[in-house]
Coordinates of C-alpha atoms in Angstrom, one line a residue:
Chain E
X1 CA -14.0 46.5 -37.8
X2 CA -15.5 43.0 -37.6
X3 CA -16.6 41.2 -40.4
X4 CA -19.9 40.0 -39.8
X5 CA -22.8 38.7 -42.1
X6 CA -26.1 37.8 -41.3
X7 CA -27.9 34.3 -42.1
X8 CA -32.1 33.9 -41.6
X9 CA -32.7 30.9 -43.1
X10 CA -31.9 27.4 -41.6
X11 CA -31.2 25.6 -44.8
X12 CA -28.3 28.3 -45.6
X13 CA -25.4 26.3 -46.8
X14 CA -23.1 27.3 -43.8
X15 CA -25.8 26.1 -41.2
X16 CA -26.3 22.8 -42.8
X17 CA -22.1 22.1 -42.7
X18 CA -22.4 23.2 -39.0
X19 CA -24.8 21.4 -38.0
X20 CA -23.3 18.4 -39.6
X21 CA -20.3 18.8 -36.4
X22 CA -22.5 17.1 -34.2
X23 CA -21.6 14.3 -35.2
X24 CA -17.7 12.1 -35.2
X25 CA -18.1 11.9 -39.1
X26 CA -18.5 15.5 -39.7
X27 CA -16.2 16.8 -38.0
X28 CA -13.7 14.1 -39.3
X29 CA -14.8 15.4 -42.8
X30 CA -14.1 19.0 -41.9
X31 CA -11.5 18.6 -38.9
X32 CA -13.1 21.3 -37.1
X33 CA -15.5 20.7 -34.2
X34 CA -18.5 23.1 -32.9
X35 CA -18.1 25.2 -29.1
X36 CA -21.5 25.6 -27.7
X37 CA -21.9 28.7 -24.9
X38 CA -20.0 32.2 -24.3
X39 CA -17.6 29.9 -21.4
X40 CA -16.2 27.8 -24.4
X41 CA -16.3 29.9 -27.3
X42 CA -14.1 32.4 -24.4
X43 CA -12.1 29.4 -23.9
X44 CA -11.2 28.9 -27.5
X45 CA -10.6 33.0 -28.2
X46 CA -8.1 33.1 -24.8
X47 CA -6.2 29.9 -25.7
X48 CA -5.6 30.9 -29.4
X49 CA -8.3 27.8 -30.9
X50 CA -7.6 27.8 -34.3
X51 CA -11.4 30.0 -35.1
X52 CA -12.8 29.4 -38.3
X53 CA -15.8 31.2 -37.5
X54 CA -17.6 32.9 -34.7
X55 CA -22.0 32.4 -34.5
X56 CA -24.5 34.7 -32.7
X57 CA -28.1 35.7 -31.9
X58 CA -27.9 39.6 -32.3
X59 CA -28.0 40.0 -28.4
X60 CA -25.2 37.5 -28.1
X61 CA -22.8 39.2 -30.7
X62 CA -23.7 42.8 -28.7
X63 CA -22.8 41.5 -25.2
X64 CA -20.0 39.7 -26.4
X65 CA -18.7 42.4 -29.4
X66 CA -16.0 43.9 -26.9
X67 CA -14.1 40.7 -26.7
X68 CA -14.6 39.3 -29.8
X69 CA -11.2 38.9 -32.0
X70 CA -10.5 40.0 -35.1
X71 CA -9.7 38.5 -38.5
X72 CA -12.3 35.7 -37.7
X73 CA -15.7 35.8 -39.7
X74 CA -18.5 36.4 -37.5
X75 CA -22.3 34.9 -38.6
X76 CA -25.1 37.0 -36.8
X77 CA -27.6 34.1 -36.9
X78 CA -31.2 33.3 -35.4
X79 CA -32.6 32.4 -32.6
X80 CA -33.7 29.5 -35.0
X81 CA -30.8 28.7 -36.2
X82 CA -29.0 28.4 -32.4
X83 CA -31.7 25.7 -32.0
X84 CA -30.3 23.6 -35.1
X85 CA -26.7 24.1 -34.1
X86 CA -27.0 22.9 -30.3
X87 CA -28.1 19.7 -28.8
X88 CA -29.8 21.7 -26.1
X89 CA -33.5 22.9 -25.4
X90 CA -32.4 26.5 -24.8
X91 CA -29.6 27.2 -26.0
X92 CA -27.3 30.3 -25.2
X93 CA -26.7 31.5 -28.7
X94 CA -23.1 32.1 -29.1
X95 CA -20.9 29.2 -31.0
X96 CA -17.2 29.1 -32.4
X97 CA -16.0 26.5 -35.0
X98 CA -12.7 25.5 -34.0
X99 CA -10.1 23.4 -35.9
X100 CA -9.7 19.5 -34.3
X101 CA -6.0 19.1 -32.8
X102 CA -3.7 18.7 -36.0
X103 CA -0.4 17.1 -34.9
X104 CA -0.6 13.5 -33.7
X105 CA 1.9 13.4 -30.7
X106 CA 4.8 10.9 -31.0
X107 CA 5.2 8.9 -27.6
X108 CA 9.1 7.6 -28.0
X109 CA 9.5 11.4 -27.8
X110 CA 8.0 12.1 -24.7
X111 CA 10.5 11.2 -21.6
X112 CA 8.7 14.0 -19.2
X113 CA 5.1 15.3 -17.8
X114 CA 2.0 13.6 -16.0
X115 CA -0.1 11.8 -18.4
X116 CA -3.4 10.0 -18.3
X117 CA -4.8 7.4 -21.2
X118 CA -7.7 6.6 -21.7
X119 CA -8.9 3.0 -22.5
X120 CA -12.3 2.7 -23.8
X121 CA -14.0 4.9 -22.2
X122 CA -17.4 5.3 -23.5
X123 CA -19.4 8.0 -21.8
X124 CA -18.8 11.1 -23.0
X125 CA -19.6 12.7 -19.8
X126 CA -16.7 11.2 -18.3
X127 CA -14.4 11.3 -21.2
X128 CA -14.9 15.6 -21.1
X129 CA -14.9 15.0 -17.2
X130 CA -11.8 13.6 -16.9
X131 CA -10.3 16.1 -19.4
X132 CA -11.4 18.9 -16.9
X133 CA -9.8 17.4 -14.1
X134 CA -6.3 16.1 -15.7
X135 CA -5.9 19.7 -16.1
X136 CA -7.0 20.7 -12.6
X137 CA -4.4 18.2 -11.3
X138 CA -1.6 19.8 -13.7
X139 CA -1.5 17.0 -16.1
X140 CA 0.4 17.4 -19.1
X141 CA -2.1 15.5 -21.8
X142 CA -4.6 13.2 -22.3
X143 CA -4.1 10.6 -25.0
X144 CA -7.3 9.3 -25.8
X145 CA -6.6 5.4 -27.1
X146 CA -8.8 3.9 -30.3
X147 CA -11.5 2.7 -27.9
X148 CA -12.4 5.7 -26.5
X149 CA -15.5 7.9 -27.5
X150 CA -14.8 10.9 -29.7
X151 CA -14.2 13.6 -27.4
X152 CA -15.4 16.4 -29.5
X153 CA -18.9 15.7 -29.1
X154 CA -21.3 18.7 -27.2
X155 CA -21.8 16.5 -24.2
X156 CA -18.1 15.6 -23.8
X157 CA -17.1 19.1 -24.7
X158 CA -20.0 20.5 -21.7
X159 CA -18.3 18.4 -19.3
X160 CA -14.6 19.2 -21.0
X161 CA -15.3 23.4 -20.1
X162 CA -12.2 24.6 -22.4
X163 CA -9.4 22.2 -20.7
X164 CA -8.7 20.8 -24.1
X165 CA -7.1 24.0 -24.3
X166 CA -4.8 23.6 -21.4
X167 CA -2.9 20.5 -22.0
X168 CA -2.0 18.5 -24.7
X169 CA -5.0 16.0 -26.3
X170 CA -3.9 13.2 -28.9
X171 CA -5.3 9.9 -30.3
X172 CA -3.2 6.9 -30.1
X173 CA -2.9 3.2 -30.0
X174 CA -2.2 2.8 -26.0
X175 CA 0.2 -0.4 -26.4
X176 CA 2.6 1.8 -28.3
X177 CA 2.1 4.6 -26.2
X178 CA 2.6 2.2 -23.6
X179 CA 5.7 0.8 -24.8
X180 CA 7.4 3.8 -25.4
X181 CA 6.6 5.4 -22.3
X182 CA 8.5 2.3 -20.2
X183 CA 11.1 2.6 -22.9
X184 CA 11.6 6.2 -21.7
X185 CA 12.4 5.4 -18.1
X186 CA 8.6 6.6 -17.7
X187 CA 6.3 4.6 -15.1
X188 CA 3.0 3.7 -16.3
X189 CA 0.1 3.0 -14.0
X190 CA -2.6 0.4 -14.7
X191 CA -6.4 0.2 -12.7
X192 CA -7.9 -2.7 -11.3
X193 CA -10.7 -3.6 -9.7
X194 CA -8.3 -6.5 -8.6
X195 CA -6.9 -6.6 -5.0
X196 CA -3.8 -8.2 -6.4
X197 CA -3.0 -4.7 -7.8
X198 CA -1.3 -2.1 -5.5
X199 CA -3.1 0.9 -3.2
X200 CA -2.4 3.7 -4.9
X201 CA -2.3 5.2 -1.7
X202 CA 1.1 3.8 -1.2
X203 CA 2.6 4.8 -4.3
X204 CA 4.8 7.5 -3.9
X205 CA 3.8 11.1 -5.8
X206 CA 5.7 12.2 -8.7
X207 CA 5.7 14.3 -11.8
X208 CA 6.8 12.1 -14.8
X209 CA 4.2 9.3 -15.5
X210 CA 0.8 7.9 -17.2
X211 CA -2.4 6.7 -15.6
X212 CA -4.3 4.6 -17.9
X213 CA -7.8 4.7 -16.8
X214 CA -10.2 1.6 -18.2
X215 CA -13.5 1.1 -19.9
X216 CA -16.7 2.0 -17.6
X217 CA -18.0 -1.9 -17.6
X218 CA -14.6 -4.0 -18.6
X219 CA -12.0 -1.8 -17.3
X220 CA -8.5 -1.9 -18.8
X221 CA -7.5 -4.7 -22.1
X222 CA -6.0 -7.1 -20.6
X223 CA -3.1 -6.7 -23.0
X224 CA -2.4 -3.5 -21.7
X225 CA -2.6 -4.3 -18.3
X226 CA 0.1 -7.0 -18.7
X227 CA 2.6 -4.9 -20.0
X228 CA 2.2 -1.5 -17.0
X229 CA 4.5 -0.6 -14.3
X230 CA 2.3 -1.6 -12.0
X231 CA -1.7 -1.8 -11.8
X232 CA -3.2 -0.1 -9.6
X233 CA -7.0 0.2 -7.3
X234 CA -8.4 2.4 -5.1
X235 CA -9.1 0.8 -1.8
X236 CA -13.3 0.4 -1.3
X237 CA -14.3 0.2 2.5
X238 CA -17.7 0.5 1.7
X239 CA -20.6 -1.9 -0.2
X240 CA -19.6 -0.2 -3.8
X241 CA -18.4 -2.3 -6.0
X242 CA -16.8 -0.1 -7.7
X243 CA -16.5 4.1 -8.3
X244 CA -17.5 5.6 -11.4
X245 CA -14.9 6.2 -13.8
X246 CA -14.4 10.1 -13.6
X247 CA -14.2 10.0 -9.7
X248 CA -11.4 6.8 -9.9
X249 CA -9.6 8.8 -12.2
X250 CA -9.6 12.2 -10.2
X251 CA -8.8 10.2 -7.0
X252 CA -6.1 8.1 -8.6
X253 CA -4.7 11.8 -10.4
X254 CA -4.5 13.7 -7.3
X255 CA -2.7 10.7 -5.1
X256 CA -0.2 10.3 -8.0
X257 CA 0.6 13.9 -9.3
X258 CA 3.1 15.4 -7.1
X259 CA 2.2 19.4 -6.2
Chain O
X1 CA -45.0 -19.9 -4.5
X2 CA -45.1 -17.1 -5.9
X3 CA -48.2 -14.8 -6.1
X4 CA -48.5 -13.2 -9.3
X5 CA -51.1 -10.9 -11.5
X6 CA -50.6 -10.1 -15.3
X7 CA -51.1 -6.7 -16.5
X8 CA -51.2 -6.1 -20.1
X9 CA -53.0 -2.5 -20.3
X10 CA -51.1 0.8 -20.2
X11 CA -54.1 2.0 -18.6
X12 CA -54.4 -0.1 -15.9
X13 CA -54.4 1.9 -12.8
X14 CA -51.2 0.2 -11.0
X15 CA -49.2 1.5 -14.2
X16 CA -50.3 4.9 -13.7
X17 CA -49.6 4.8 -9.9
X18 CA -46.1 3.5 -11.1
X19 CA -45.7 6.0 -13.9
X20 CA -45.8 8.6 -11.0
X21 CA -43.0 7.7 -9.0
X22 CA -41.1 9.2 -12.2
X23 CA -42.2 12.6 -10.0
X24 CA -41.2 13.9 -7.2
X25 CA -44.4 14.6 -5.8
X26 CA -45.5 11.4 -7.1
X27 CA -43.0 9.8 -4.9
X28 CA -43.9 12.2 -2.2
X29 CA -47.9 11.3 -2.2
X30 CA -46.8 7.2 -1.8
X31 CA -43.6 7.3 -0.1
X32 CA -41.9 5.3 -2.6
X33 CA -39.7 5.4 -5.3
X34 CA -39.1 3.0 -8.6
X35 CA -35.9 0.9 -9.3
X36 CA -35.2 0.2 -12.7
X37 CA -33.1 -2.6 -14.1
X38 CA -31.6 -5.8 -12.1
X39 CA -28.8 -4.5 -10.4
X40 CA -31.0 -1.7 -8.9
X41 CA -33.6 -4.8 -7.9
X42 CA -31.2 -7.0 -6.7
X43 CA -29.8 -4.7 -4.4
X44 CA -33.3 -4.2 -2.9
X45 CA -33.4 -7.5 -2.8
X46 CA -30.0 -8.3 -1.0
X47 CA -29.9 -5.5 1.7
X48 CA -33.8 -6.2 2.8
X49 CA -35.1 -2.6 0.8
X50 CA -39.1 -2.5 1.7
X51 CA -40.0 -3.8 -1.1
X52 CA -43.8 -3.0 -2.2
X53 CA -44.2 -4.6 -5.3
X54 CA -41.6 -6.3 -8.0
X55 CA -42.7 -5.6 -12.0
X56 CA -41.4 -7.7 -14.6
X57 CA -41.4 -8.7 -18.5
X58 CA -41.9 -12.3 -18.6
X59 CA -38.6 -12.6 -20.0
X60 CA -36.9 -10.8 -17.1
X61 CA -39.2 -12.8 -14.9
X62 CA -37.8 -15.9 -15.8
X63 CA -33.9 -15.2 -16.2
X64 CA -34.4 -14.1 -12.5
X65 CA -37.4 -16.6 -11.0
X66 CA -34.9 -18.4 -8.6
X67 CA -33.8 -14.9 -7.1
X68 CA -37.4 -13.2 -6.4
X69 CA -38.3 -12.9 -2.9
X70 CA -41.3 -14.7 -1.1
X71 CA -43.9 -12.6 -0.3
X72 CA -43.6 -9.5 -2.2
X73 CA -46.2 -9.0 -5.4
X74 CA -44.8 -10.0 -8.5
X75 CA -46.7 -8.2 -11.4
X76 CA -45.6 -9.3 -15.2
X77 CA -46.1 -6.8 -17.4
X78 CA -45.9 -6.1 -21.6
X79 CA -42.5 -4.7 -22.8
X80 CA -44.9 -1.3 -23.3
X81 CA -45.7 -0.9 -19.9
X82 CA -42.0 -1.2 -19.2
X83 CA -41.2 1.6 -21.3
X84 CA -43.9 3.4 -19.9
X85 CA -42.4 3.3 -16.1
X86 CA -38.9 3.6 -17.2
X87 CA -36.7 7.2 -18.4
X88 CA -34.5 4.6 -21.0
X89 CA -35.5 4.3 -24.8
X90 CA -34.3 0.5 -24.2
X91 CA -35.3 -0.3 -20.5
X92 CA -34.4 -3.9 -19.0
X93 CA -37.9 -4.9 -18.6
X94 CA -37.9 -5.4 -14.7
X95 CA -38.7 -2.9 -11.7
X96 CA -39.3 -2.7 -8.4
X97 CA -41.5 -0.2 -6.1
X98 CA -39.4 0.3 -3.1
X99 CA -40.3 2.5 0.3
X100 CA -38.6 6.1 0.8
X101 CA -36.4 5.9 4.0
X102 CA -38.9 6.3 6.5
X103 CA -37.0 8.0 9.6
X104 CA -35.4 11.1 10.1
X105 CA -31.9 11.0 11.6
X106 CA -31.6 13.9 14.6
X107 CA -28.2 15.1 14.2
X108 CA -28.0 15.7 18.3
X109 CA -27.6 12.0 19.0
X110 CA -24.8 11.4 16.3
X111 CA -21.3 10.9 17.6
X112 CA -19.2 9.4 15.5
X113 CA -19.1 8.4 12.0
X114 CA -18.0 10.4 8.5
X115 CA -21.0 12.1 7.1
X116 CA -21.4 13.4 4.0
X117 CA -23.7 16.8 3.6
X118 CA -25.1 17.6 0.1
X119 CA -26.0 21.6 0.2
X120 CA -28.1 22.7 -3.1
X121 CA -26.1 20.0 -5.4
X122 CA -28.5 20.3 -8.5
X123 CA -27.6 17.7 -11.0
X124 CA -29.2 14.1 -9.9
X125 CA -26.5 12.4 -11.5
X126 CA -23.9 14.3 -8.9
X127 CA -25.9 13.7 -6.2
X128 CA -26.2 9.6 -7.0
X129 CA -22.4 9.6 -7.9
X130 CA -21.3 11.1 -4.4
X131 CA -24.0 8.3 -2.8
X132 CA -22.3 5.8 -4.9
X133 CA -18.6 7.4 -3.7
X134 CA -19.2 8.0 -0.5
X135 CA -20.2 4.7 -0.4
X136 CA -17.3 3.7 -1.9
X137 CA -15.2 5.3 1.0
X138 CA -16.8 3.8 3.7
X139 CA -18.8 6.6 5.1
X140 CA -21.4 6.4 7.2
X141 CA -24.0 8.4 5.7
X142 CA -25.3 11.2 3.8
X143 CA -27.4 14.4 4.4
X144 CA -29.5 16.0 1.7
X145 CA -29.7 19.6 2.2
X146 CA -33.3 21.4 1.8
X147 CA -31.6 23.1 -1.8
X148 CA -30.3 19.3 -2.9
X149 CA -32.1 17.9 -5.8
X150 CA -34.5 14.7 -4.9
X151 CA -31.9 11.8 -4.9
X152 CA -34.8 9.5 -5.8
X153 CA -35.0 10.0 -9.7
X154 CA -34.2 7.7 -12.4
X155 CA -31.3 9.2 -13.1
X156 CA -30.1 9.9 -9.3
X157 CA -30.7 6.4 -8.4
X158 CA -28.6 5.2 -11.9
X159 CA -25.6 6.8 -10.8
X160 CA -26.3 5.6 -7.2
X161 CA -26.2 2.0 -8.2
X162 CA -27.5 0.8 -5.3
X163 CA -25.6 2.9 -2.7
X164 CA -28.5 3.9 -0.6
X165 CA -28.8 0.8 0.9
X166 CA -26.1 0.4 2.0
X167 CA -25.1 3.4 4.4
X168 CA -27.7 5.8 5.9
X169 CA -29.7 8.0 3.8
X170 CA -31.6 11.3 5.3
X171 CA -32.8 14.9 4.6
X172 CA -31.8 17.6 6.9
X173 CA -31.2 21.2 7.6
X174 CA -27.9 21.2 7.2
X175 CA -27.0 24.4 9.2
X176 CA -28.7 22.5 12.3
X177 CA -26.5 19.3 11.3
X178 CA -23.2 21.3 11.6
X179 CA -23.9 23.3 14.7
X180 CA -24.8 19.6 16.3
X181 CA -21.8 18.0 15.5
X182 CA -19.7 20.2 15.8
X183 CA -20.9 20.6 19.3
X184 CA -20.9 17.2 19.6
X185 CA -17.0 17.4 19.4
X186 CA -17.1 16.4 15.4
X187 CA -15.0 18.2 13.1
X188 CA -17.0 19.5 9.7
X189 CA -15.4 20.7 6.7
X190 CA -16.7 22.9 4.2
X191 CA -15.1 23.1 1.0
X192 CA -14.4 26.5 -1.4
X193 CA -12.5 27.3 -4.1
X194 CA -11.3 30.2 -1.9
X195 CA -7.5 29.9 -1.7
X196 CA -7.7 31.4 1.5
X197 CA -9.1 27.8 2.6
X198 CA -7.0 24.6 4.3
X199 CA -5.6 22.4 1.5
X200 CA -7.6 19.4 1.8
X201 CA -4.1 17.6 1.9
X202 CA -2.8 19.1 4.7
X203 CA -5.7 17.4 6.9
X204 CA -4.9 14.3 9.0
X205 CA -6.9 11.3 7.9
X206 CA -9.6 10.6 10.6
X207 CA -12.7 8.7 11.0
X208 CA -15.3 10.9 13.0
X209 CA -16.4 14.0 10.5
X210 CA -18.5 15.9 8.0
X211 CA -17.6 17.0 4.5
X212 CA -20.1 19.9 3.1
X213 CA -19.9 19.7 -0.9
X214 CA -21.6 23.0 -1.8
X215 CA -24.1 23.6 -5.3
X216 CA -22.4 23.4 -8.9
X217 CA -22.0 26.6 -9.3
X218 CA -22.7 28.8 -6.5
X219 CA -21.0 26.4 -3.7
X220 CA -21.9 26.1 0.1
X221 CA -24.1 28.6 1.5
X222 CA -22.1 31.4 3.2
X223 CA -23.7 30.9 6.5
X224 CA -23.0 27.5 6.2
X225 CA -19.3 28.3 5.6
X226 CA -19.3 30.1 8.0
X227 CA -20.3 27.6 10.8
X228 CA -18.4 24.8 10.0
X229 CA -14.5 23.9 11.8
X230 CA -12.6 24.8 9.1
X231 CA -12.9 25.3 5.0
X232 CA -11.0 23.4 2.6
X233 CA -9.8 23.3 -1.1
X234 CA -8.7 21.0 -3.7
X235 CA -5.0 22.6 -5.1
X236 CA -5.7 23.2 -8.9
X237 CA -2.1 23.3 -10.2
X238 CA -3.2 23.4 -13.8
X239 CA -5.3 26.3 -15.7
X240 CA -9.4 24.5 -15.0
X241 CA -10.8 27.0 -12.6
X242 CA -12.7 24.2 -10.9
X243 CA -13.4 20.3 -10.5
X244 CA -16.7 18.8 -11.0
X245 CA -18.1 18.7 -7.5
X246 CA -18.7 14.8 -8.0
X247 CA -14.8 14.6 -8.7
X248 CA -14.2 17.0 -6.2
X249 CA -16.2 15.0 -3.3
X250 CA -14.2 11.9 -4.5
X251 CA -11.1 13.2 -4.2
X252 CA -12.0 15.1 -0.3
X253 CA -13.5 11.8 0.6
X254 CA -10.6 9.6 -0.1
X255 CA -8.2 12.5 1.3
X256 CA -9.9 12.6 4.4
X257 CA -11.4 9.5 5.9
X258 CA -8.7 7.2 7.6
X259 CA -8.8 3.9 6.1

C-alpha cells in the first residue's frame, strides 16, 4: 500500500519548499533537487535516487502506480500545482524530489576511469548535454569545477535525461583535481582553440584519463591549461571558428575513450 | 557616404515588415530572414550575404560605422524597435535583413563533396548547431528535409553563428537526394540506434558522402533507411540510451570525413 496524500491548494507549505528547488539556493538550503517528467522521475526510481518524495496529477499517479516504489511519500497534486513546480508551459505532471550527491569525491584517490571536468561552463544546456554523453561514451564522472553552472537546474537536468545517475558527479576546484590526477600517473587533457595544441586525432585511445572541457566564450583558465598533459583542439577545415561546447566535448570524448 | 533614414516609431511600417521575419511565413512572403547581433551581421557582411537592409541603434551604428557596407540601407532605430525585431530580453541593438538562398541545388548533378541531410530534426537550435558543425568539419553542404524545422529562426540562426554562409545551404526531398547520389557512385549513411547498424568507427575516412541525422526522437524515416548504402551507430558503452543528435552528428561528422 502506497502512502499517498492529496494537496489542492498552491500555497500548501510543501508546494511552496518545492517550488523553491528551482533555484541553486534552494536546493543548497534543502540538498535535494526537483525531476521533472515520467523519463527522469523513472531514472531516479531505477538508479536508487535517494526519493524524498514522489508528485502527481491523478492521471499521472494511475499510469504510473504499477511502478511506483514503496516506502516513498507520494503527493497527488493538481494540474495547478504541476504548473508551479515546472518551468514548462505544459507540463507532464509527474515529479520526484531527489537528494543532491552527498559525498564530495577526493581526487588523490582516484588513479583509474575516464573523466571529464568541466571549466566554466555556463549554459546549462550543455552542462546536462555533456553529462548525457560522458556517460554514452562510458565515462566514469563528471567533476563539475567552481565556475561551472549548477547542474541541477530543470534545463540542465532536460538535457542531463537521468545520466547523473550513471556515473559519478562531484564539485571540485579543478587545479587540485588537476594536480592529483598527474600525481596519480593519470593524463590529463586540456582544449584549445590554439593550433599550438595537439590533434586529438593523433592521441592514442585509452581508459584512464580527464578531459577538461573550457568556458563557452574564454575556454579553459589559463592556469589550468598550463599545468595539463597536454592541450588539445579539434582540427576545423571549415569557416567555423569554433564548435559549440557540447559537440567539442562529445567529439574529443569519443576520439579519447578507448571501447 | 552612407545613405541613411531614422525610424523612431514602433509602428512604422518597415518595423512591422521586420517584426515578421520572426515567422516563418513572414520569411516565406519576402524571401528573407533577420540577423541579429554583430557577429551574425558581420558575417553577412564578410561572405557578400544579399544584404537588403542593415538596422541599427545609434550606438551600434557608430562602434561599427567604418565596417558598414556601401550601398546597402542603413536604418537607425530606438533601442525599442530593437527589442521589438529581436527574440532576446537584452538584444545588441544592430540587425540585418538578409535574402533566403535563392536556388535549389538538383541532387543529379552533385558528384562529389560530404553532404549533410537533416530528416525531421525539430529543435532549431540542433538544426543551427549541425550547420555550425558541419561547418566546422569541412563539409560541403547541408540538405533540409521537408519534416526539418525552418533553419531561419532566431534561434536556428544563434546556434548557426554564421555557418550558412559559408558552405551550401538547400531544402530537398531527401529520399530523391539519396537515390541520386547514391546512383551517382556516392556512398550515404544513415544513422540508428539499431545495433544491428555499421559502427560509425569501423568506416574509412573519405571525402565524397552523405550523412542522414534522423528526428530527435523518432530518427530517420524507415524508407529513408532503407535506401541509403549502409546504416550506422555511435557505440554507447555506458548506461544513456542515446546521444543528443547535435552531439551525435558531431561525432559521425568528425569520424567520417577524411581530413
Amino acid at each position: 500500500m502506497i502512502f499517498m496524500e492529496t494537496i489542492k491548494s498552491v500555497k500548501n507549505g510543501r508546494v511552496k519548499t518545492w517550488q523553491k528547488l528551482q533555484t541553486k539556493k534552494g536546493r543548497q538550503a534543502s540538498q535535494t533537487y526537483l525531476l521533472d517528467g515520467w523519463h527522469l522521475v523513472q531514472e531516479a526510481i531505477n538508479h536508487e535516487g535517494k526519493l524524498h518524495a514522489l508528485m502527481g496529477t491523478t492521471e499521472q499517479l494511475a499510469e504510473h502506480q504499477e511502478e511506483l516504489p514503496l516506502g516513498v511519500p507520494v503527493f497527488e497534486i493538481t494540474d495547478e500545482i504541476a504548473k508551479k513546480l515546472s518551468d514548462l508551459v505544459t507540463p507532464q505532471g509527474i515529479f520526484a524530489e531527489v537528494s543532491l550527491p552527498s559525498a564530495t569525491r577526493e581526487p588523490q584517490f582516484i588513479h583509474d576511469g575516464a573523466w571529464l571536468f568541466l571549466d566554466g561552463i555556463q549554459d546549462p544546456g550543455n552542462v546536462g548535454t555533456m553529462v548525457r554523453t560522458a556517460d554514452a561514451a562510458g565515462f566514469t564522472g563528471v567533476v563539475f569545477g567552481q565556475g561551472s553552472v549548477d547542474p541541477y537546474s530543470p534545463k540542465a537536468l532536460r538535457a542531463m535525461q537521468g545520466s547523473q545517475f550513471h556515473l559519478v558527479t562531484t564539485t571540485g576546484d579543478l587545479s587540485q583535481w588537476t594536480a592529483s590526477f598527474t600525481q596519480n600517473g593519470m593524463n590529463v587533457y586540456g582544449t584549445q582553440l590554439d593550433p599550438q595544441a595537439a590533434d586529438v586525432f593523433t592521441i592514442p585511445a585509452q581508459t584512464q584519463f580527464a578531459l577538461i572541457m573550457g568556458n563557452e566564450g574564454q575556454g579553459m583558465q589559463q592556469e589550468l591549461a598550463s599545468m595539463t598533459t597536454q592541450n588539445l583542439y579539434i582540427p576545423i577545415t571549415g569557416q567555423a571558428e569554433s564548435l559549440n561546447v557540447a559537440v567539442a566535448a562529445g567529439v574529443a570524448m569519443f576520439a579519447l575513450k578507448a571501447r
